[in-house]
mmCIF file of C-alpha atoms in Angstrom:
data_model
loop_
_atom_site.group_PDB
_atom_site.id
_atom_site.type_symbol
_atom_site.label_atom_id
_atom_site.label_comp_id
_atom_site.label_asym_id
_atom_site.label_seq_id
_atom_site.Cartn_x
_atom_site.Cartn_y
_atom_site.Cartn_z
ATOM 1 C CA PHE A 844 51.115 129.865 -19.871
ATOM 2 C CA VAL A 845 49.859 126.479 -18.756
ATOM 3 C CA GLY A 846 46.095 125.663 -19.276
ATOM 4 C CA PHE A 847 44.163 123.476 -16.909
ATOM 5 C CA PRO A 848 43.499 119.964 -18.290
ATOM 6 C CA PRO A 849 39.821 119.624 -19.029
ATOM 7 C CA GLN A 850 37.166 117.610 -17.150
ATOM 8 C CA VAL A 851 35.340 115.514 -19.586
ATOM 9 C CA LEU A 852 31.933 113.776 -19.364
ATOM 10 C CA VAL A 853 32.157 110.128 -20.479
ATOM 11 C CA LEU A 854 28.953 108.440 -21.496
ATOM 12 C CA TYR A 855 28.635 104.642 -21.603
ATOM 13 C CA PHE A 856 25.922 103.130 -23.901
ATOM 14 C CA ALA A 857 24.451 99.628 -24.269
ATOM 15 C CA LYS A 858 27.034 96.880 -23.627
ATOM 16 C CA SER A 859 29.676 99.422 -22.396
ATOM 17 C CA ALA A 860 27.270 100.572 -19.665
ATOM 18 C CA GLU A 861 26.792 96.954 -18.451
ATOM 19 C CA LEU A 862 30.588 96.363 -18.617
ATOM 20 C CA THR A 863 31.463 99.422 -16.605
ATOM 21 C CA GLY A 864 28.431 99.470 -14.324
ATOM 22 C CA ARG A 865 27.690 103.053 -15.067
ATOM 23 C CA LYS A 866 25.961 105.255 -17.674
ATOM 24 C CA GLU A 867 28.356 108.231 -17.219
ATOM 25 C CA GLU A 868 31.194 109.552 -15.274
ATOM 26 C CA GLU A 869 33.256 112.779 -14.970
ATOM 27 C CA LEU A 870 36.896 112.319 -16.039
ATOM 28 C CA PRO A 871 39.139 115.070 -14.628
ATOM 29 C CA ASP A 872 42.563 115.895 -15.929
ATOM 30 C CA VAL A 873 42.184 114.311 -19.430
ATOM 31 C CA PRO A 874 45.351 115.030 -21.521
ATOM 32 C CA THR A 875 44.737 117.229 -24.570
ATOM 33 C CA PRO A 876 45.387 116.944 -27.401
ATOM 34 C CA ILE A 877 45.096 113.205 -27.175
ATOM 35 C CA SER A 878 44.830 110.382 -29.756
ATOM 36 C CA SER A 879 41.564 108.405 -29.890
ATOM 37 C CA GLY A 880 43.707 105.337 -29.208
ATOM 38 C CA ASP A 881 45.226 106.770 -26.120
ATOM 39 C CA LEU A 882 41.784 108.044 -24.875
ATOM 40 C CA TRP A 883 40.328 104.492 -25.336
ATOM 41 C CA ARG A 884 43.320 103.100 -23.509
ATOM 42 C CA LEU A 885 42.722 105.504 -20.677
ATOM 43 C CA LEU A 886 39.133 104.271 -20.334
ATOM 44 C CA LEU A 887 40.370 100.646 -20.526
ATOM 45 C CA ARG A 888 42.713 101.290 -17.539
ATOM 46 C CA ARG A 889 39.776 102.573 -15.564
ATOM 47 C CA HIS A 890 37.418 99.770 -16.670
ATOM 48 C CA PRO A 891 39.322 96.689 -17.894
ATOM 49 C CA ARG A 892 36.118 94.862 -18.600
ATOM 50 C CA LEU A 893 35.681 97.253 -21.613
ATOM 51 C CA SER A 894 38.318 95.097 -23.412
ATOM 52 C CA ALA A 895 35.357 92.798 -24.406
ATOM 53 C CA LEU A 896 34.625 95.570 -26.971
ATOM 54 C CA GLN A 897 38.153 95.804 -28.327
ATOM 55 C CA HIS A 898 38.183 96.195 -32.229
ATOM 56 C CA HIS A 899 34.391 96.684 -32.181
ATOM 57 C CA VAL A 900 33.860 100.075 -30.611
ATOM 58 C CA VAL A 901 34.139 103.696 -31.668
ATOM 59 C CA LEU A 902 34.136 106.848 -29.662
ATOM 60 C CA ALA A 903 31.999 109.888 -30.152
ATOM 61 C CA VAL A 904 33.571 113.215 -29.218
ATOM 62 C CA ARG A 905 31.233 116.201 -29.054
ATOM 63 C CA GLN A 906 28.693 113.995 -30.999
ATOM 64 C CA GLN A 907 31.117 113.161 -33.824
ATOM 65 C CA TYR A 908 32.181 109.615 -34.410
ATOM 66 C CA VAL A 909 35.998 108.948 -34.053
ATOM 67 C CA ALA A 910 37.585 105.619 -34.744
ATOM 68 C CA VAL A 911 39.892 104.279 -32.109
ATOM 69 C CA GLY A 912 43.376 104.919 -33.501
ATOM 70 C CA ASP A 913 45.760 107.651 -34.484
ATOM 71 C CA GLN A 914 43.251 110.486 -34.887
ATOM 72 C CA VAL A 915 44.121 113.345 -32.483
ATOM 73 C CA VAL A 916 41.348 115.087 -30.718
ATOM 74 C CA THR A 917 41.384 118.192 -28.586
ATOM 75 C CA LEU A 918 39.176 118.284 -25.504
ATOM 76 C CA ALA A 919 37.777 121.145 -23.631
ATOM 77 C CA ASP A 920 36.116 121.408 -20.269
ATOM 78 C CA GLY A 921 32.575 119.880 -20.329
ATOM 79 C CA ASP A 922 33.026 117.984 -23.520
ATOM 80 C CA GLU A 923 31.116 114.734 -23.982
ATOM 81 C CA VAL A 924 33.032 111.498 -24.965
ATOM 82 C CA ALA A 925 30.726 108.608 -25.683
ATOM 83 C CA VAL A 926 31.700 104.904 -25.812
ATOM 84 C CA VAL A 927 29.802 103.536 -28.833
ATOM 85 C CA PRO A 928 29.442 99.730 -29.171
ATOM 86 C CA PRO A 929 28.144 98.332 -32.537
ATOM 87 C CA LEU A 930 24.753 100.059 -33.483
ATOM 88 C CA SER A 931 21.480 98.247 -33.667
ATOM 89 C CA GLY A 932 18.948 100.877 -34.381
ATOM 90 C CA GLY A 933 16.131 100.568 -36.958
ATOM 91 C CA MET B 462 5.228 129.360 -53.864
ATOM 92 C CA SER B 463 7.206 126.254 -52.804
ATOM 93 C CA GLU B 464 6.857 124.606 -49.410
ATOM 94 C CA GLU B 465 9.991 124.297 -47.380
ATOM 95 C CA SER B 466 11.247 120.670 -46.901
ATOM 96 C CA ARG B 467 10.952 119.126 -43.584
ATOM 97 C CA ASP B 468 13.176 116.538 -41.672
ATOM 98 C CA VAL B 469 11.325 115.272 -38.682
ATOM 99 C CA PHE B 470 12.793 112.855 -36.051
ATOM 100 C CA LYS B 471 11.002 111.704 -32.947
ATOM 101 C CA LEU B 472 12.095 109.144 -30.291
ATOM 102 C CA SER B 473 9.089 107.826 -28.410
ATOM 103 C CA ARG B 474 8.555 105.465 -25.445
ATOM 104 C CA ASP B 475 5.023 104.966 -26.567
ATOM 105 C CA TRP B 476 3.777 102.865 -29.480
ATOM 106 C CA LEU B 477 4.315 104.566 -32.834
ATOM 107 C CA SER B 478 1.494 105.928 -35.101
ATOM 108 C CA VAL B 479 2.136 105.149 -38.713
ATOM 109 C CA GLN B 480 -0.541 107.760 -39.645
ATOM 110 C CA GLU B 481 1.338 110.481 -37.733
ATOM 111 C CA VAL B 482 4.471 109.747 -39.608
ATOM 112 C CA VAL B 483 2.633 109.710 -42.871
ATOM 113 C CA ASP B 484 0.902 112.989 -41.995
ATOM 114 C CA ALA B 485 4.238 114.501 -41.238
ATOM 115 C CA VAL B 486 5.394 114.184 -44.732
ATOM 116 C CA SER B 487 2.279 114.873 -46.701
ATOM 117 C CA SER B 488 2.424 117.531 -49.337
ATOM 118 C CA SER B 489 0.277 118.773 -52.113
ATOM 119 C CA SER B 490 3.273 118.756 -54.395
ATOM 120 C CA CYS B 491 3.776 114.982 -53.862
ATOM 121 C CA GLY B 492 2.012 112.112 -55.473
ATOM 122 C CA ALA B 493 3.900 109.481 -53.454
ATOM 123 C CA VAL B 494 4.538 108.721 -49.803
ATOM 124 C CA SER B 495 6.990 105.825 -49.319
ATOM 125 C CA VAL B 496 6.836 104.156 -45.950
ATOM 126 C CA PHE B 497 8.947 101.529 -44.104
ATOM 127 C CA ILE B 498 7.820 100.009 -40.906
ATOM 128 C CA GLY B 499 10.291 97.914 -38.904
ATOM 129 C CA THR B 500 8.622 95.439 -36.505
ATOM 130 C CA THR B 501 10.109 93.289 -33.805
ATOM 131 C CA ARG B 502 10.093 89.589 -34.814
ATOM 132 C CA GLU B 503 9.216 86.683 -32.530
ATOM 133 C CA ASP B 504 12.613 85.166 -33.243
ATOM 134 C CA GLN B 505 13.759 81.818 -32.079
ATOM 135 C CA MET B 506 17.484 82.295 -31.537
ATOM 136 C CA GLU B 507 19.186 78.945 -30.927
ATOM 137 C CA GLY B 508 15.977 77.739 -29.307
ATOM 138 C CA ARG B 509 15.451 80.855 -27.258
ATOM 139 C CA LYS B 510 12.152 82.773 -27.801
ATOM 140 C CA VAL B 511 12.423 86.515 -27.963
ATOM 141 C CA ILE B 512 9.787 88.132 -25.820
ATOM 142 C CA GLY B 513 10.662 91.776 -26.439
ATOM 143 C CA LEU B 514 13.297 94.372 -27.177
ATOM 144 C CA GLU B 515 14.844 97.150 -25.034
ATOM 145 C CA TYR B 516 15.949 100.176 -27.110
ATOM 146 C CA GLU B 517 18.522 102.817 -25.880
ATOM 147 C CA ALA B 518 19.800 105.897 -27.691
ATOM 148 C CA TYR B 519 22.332 108.662 -27.455
ATOM 149 C CA GLU B 520 19.517 111.043 -27.987
ATOM 150 C CA CYS B 521 21.190 114.249 -29.044
ATOM 151 C CA MET B 522 23.538 112.519 -31.281
ATOM 152 C CA ALA B 523 20.780 110.482 -32.896
ATOM 153 C CA GLN B 524 19.055 113.695 -33.784
ATOM 154 C CA SER B 525 22.309 115.238 -35.371
ATOM 155 C CA GLU B 526 23.033 111.986 -37.226
ATOM 156 C CA PHE B 527 19.500 111.901 -38.551
ATOM 157 C CA THR B 528 20.007 115.507 -39.893
ATOM 158 C CA ARG B 529 23.219 114.343 -41.532
ATOM 159 C CA LEU B 530 21.334 111.397 -43.099
ATOM 160 C CA CYS B 531 18.612 113.616 -44.454
ATOM 161 C CA ASP B 532 21.136 115.902 -46.066
ATOM 162 C CA ASP B 533 22.786 112.713 -47.680
ATOM 163 C CA ILE B 534 19.375 111.517 -48.944
ATOM 164 C CA ARG B 535 18.548 114.993 -50.327
ATOM 165 C CA ALA B 536 21.979 115.218 -52.089
ATOM 166 C CA ARG B 537 21.231 111.884 -53.833
ATOM 167 C CA TRP B 538 17.546 112.498 -54.548
ATOM 168 C CA PRO B 539 17.105 116.271 -54.634
ATOM 169 C CA ILE B 540 13.426 115.860 -55.601
ATOM 170 C CA VAL B 541 12.428 114.297 -52.124
ATOM 171 C CA LYS B 542 10.114 116.522 -50.294
ATOM 172 C CA HIS B 543 9.780 115.592 -46.600
ATOM 173 C CA ILE B 544 11.375 112.975 -44.495
ATOM 174 C CA CYS B 545 10.119 111.676 -41.119
ATOM 175 C CA VAL B 546 11.391 108.994 -38.734
ATOM 176 C CA HIS B 547 9.824 107.960 -35.470
ATOM 177 C CA HIS B 548 11.858 105.438 -33.430
ATOM 178 C CA ARG B 549 10.899 103.610 -30.246
ATOM 179 C CA LEU B 550 12.902 103.835 -27.023
ATOM 180 C CA GLY B 551 12.664 101.544 -23.989
ATOM 181 C CA TRP B 552 10.622 98.350 -23.904
ATOM 182 C CA VAL B 553 9.027 97.134 -27.253
ATOM 183 C CA LYS B 554 6.849 94.020 -27.291
ATOM 184 C CA VAL B 555 7.264 91.517 -30.099
ATOM 185 C CA GLY B 556 4.995 92.456 -33.012
ATOM 186 C CA GLU B 557 5.084 96.167 -32.280
ATOM 187 C CA ALA B 558 6.668 98.678 -34.759
ATOM 188 C CA SER B 559 10.159 99.783 -33.536
ATOM 189 C CA VAL B 560 10.686 102.301 -36.425
ATOM 190 C CA VAL B 561 8.546 104.058 -38.972
ATOM 191 C CA MET B 562 10.135 105.951 -41.740
ATOM 192 C CA ALA B 563 8.191 108.079 -44.427
ATOM 193 C CA ILE B 564 9.401 110.018 -47.471
ATOM 194 C CA SER B 565 7.215 112.080 -49.773
ATOM 195 C CA SER B 566 8.245 112.736 -53.357
ATOM 196 C CA PRO B 567 6.432 113.810 -56.453
ATOM 197 C CA HIS B 568 6.703 110.383 -58.008
ATOM 198 C CA ARG B 569 7.240 107.007 -56.364
ATOM 199 C CA GLY B 570 10.575 105.991 -58.005
ATOM 200 C CA ASP B 571 12.777 108.504 -56.024
ATOM 201 C CA GLY B 572 10.804 108.004 -52.769
ATOM 202 C CA GLN B 573 11.130 104.138 -52.842
ATOM 203 C CA GLN B 574 14.829 104.367 -53.678
ATOM 204 C CA ALA B 575 15.407 107.092 -50.993
ATOM 205 C CA ILE B 576 13.636 104.958 -48.317
ATOM 206 C CA GLN B 577 15.662 101.812 -49.044
ATOM 207 C CA TYR B 578 18.832 103.818 -48.704
ATOM 208 C CA GLY B 579 17.593 105.763 -45.786
ATOM 209 C CA ILE B 580 16.817 102.719 -43.630
ATOM 210 C CA SER B 581 20.190 101.073 -44.438
ATOM 211 C CA GLN B 582 22.000 104.223 -43.585
ATOM 212 C CA LEU B 583 19.968 104.730 -40.360
ATOM 213 C CA LYS B 584 21.091 101.251 -39.268
ATOM 214 C CA ALA B 585 24.715 102.084 -40.066
ATOM 215 C CA THR B 586 24.896 105.555 -38.456
ATOM 216 C CA LEU B 587 22.276 106.363 -35.716
ATOM 217 C CA PRO B 588 23.447 105.904 -32.198
ATOM 218 C CA ILE B 589 20.660 103.560 -31.158
ATOM 219 C CA TRP B 590 21.047 100.076 -29.634
ATOM 220 C CA LYS B 591 18.623 97.174 -29.072
ATOM 221 C CA LYS B 592 18.760 94.373 -26.616
ATOM 222 C CA GLU B 593 16.828 91.158 -27.276
ATOM 223 C CA VAL B 594 15.194 89.752 -24.196
ATOM 224 C CA TYR B 595 14.389 86.057 -24.163
ATOM 225 C CA GLU B 596 11.778 83.977 -22.357
ATOM 226 C CA SER B 597 14.557 82.712 -20.131
ATOM 227 C CA GLN B 598 15.192 86.352 -19.100
ATOM 228 C CA ASP B 599 18.571 86.201 -20.822
ATOM 229 C CA ALA B 600 19.416 89.145 -22.991
ATOM 230 C CA ASP B 601 21.703 89.943 -25.853
ATOM 231 C CA TRP B 602 22.748 93.247 -27.381
ATOM 232 C CA LYS B 603 22.271 93.037 -31.179
ATOM 233 C CA GLU B 604 24.482 94.552 -33.889
ATOM 234 C CA ASN B 605 23.547 95.788 -37.365
ATOM 235 C CA ALA B 606 25.636 94.216 -40.136
ATOM 236 C CA GLU B 607 25.451 97.723 -41.702
ATOM 237 C CA CYS B 608 27.539 99.116 -38.783
ATOM 238 C CA SER B 609 31.217 99.390 -39.879
ATOM 239 C CA TRP B 610 32.466 98.403 -36.439
ATOM 240 C CA SER B 611 30.186 95.417 -35.805
ATOM 241 C CA THR B 612 31.603 92.006 -35.059
ATOM 242 C CA TYR B 613 30.156 90.935 -38.452
ATOM 243 C CA ARG B 614 32.906 92.874 -40.157
ATOM 244 C CA GLU B 615 36.444 91.602 -40.167
ATOM 245 C CA ARG B 616 38.955 94.005 -38.794
ATOM 246 C CA ASN B 617 42.079 94.428 -41.064
ATOM 247 C CA LYS B 618 44.007 96.625 -38.655
ATOM 248 C CA THR B 619 44.214 97.088 -34.899
#
């Protein structure tokens, strides 16, 4: 049995939206499971200008923060992945 | 007959009403309402004058992180009654309130401590961002020192 790789919705906020020129995009065929580091690198290949955020960015998968690194995430069709630059609320 | 505790979060593109936030936490069991109001300063950054701020949020996640924050506050100060935060979105002129937080408690000690903690944690965890806009029309995304991945923090590992 082979499952279909999921289509994921990537959301770009603040500086990352300016660097990529978009607020969101559909990403088809995302490998799963995938490490957060590999997921970040996948986004970097699509949008090299995101490298300006290197070491100062986290991801949010299904509205849970995930540090960029070895943490493995499983993705399902329709899941949201957000690129989260340093916060400045309040 | 005890009143159920409330956690109220609102993002608003309109100016914030401090009274509304205070009213949201009022309780006959509470002798204290602690309030924090964050306003936008007319900063001079390296000779550039700030004319306003632009706020953006990952709205559904700001709500879920707020819920988490309230659970955290209640674990530390179980006596806290109600918690309310209103936060601006979009354009905020210098001098206007960008965030109002209110906490009610039977006595002031717990409420005052909880609100200090609450604001720091809000700055560290809620997915909200602000951009400072200068007179020159230049703009800069700001970072909270409280945020563990901000450029203010040294990275020890890649």
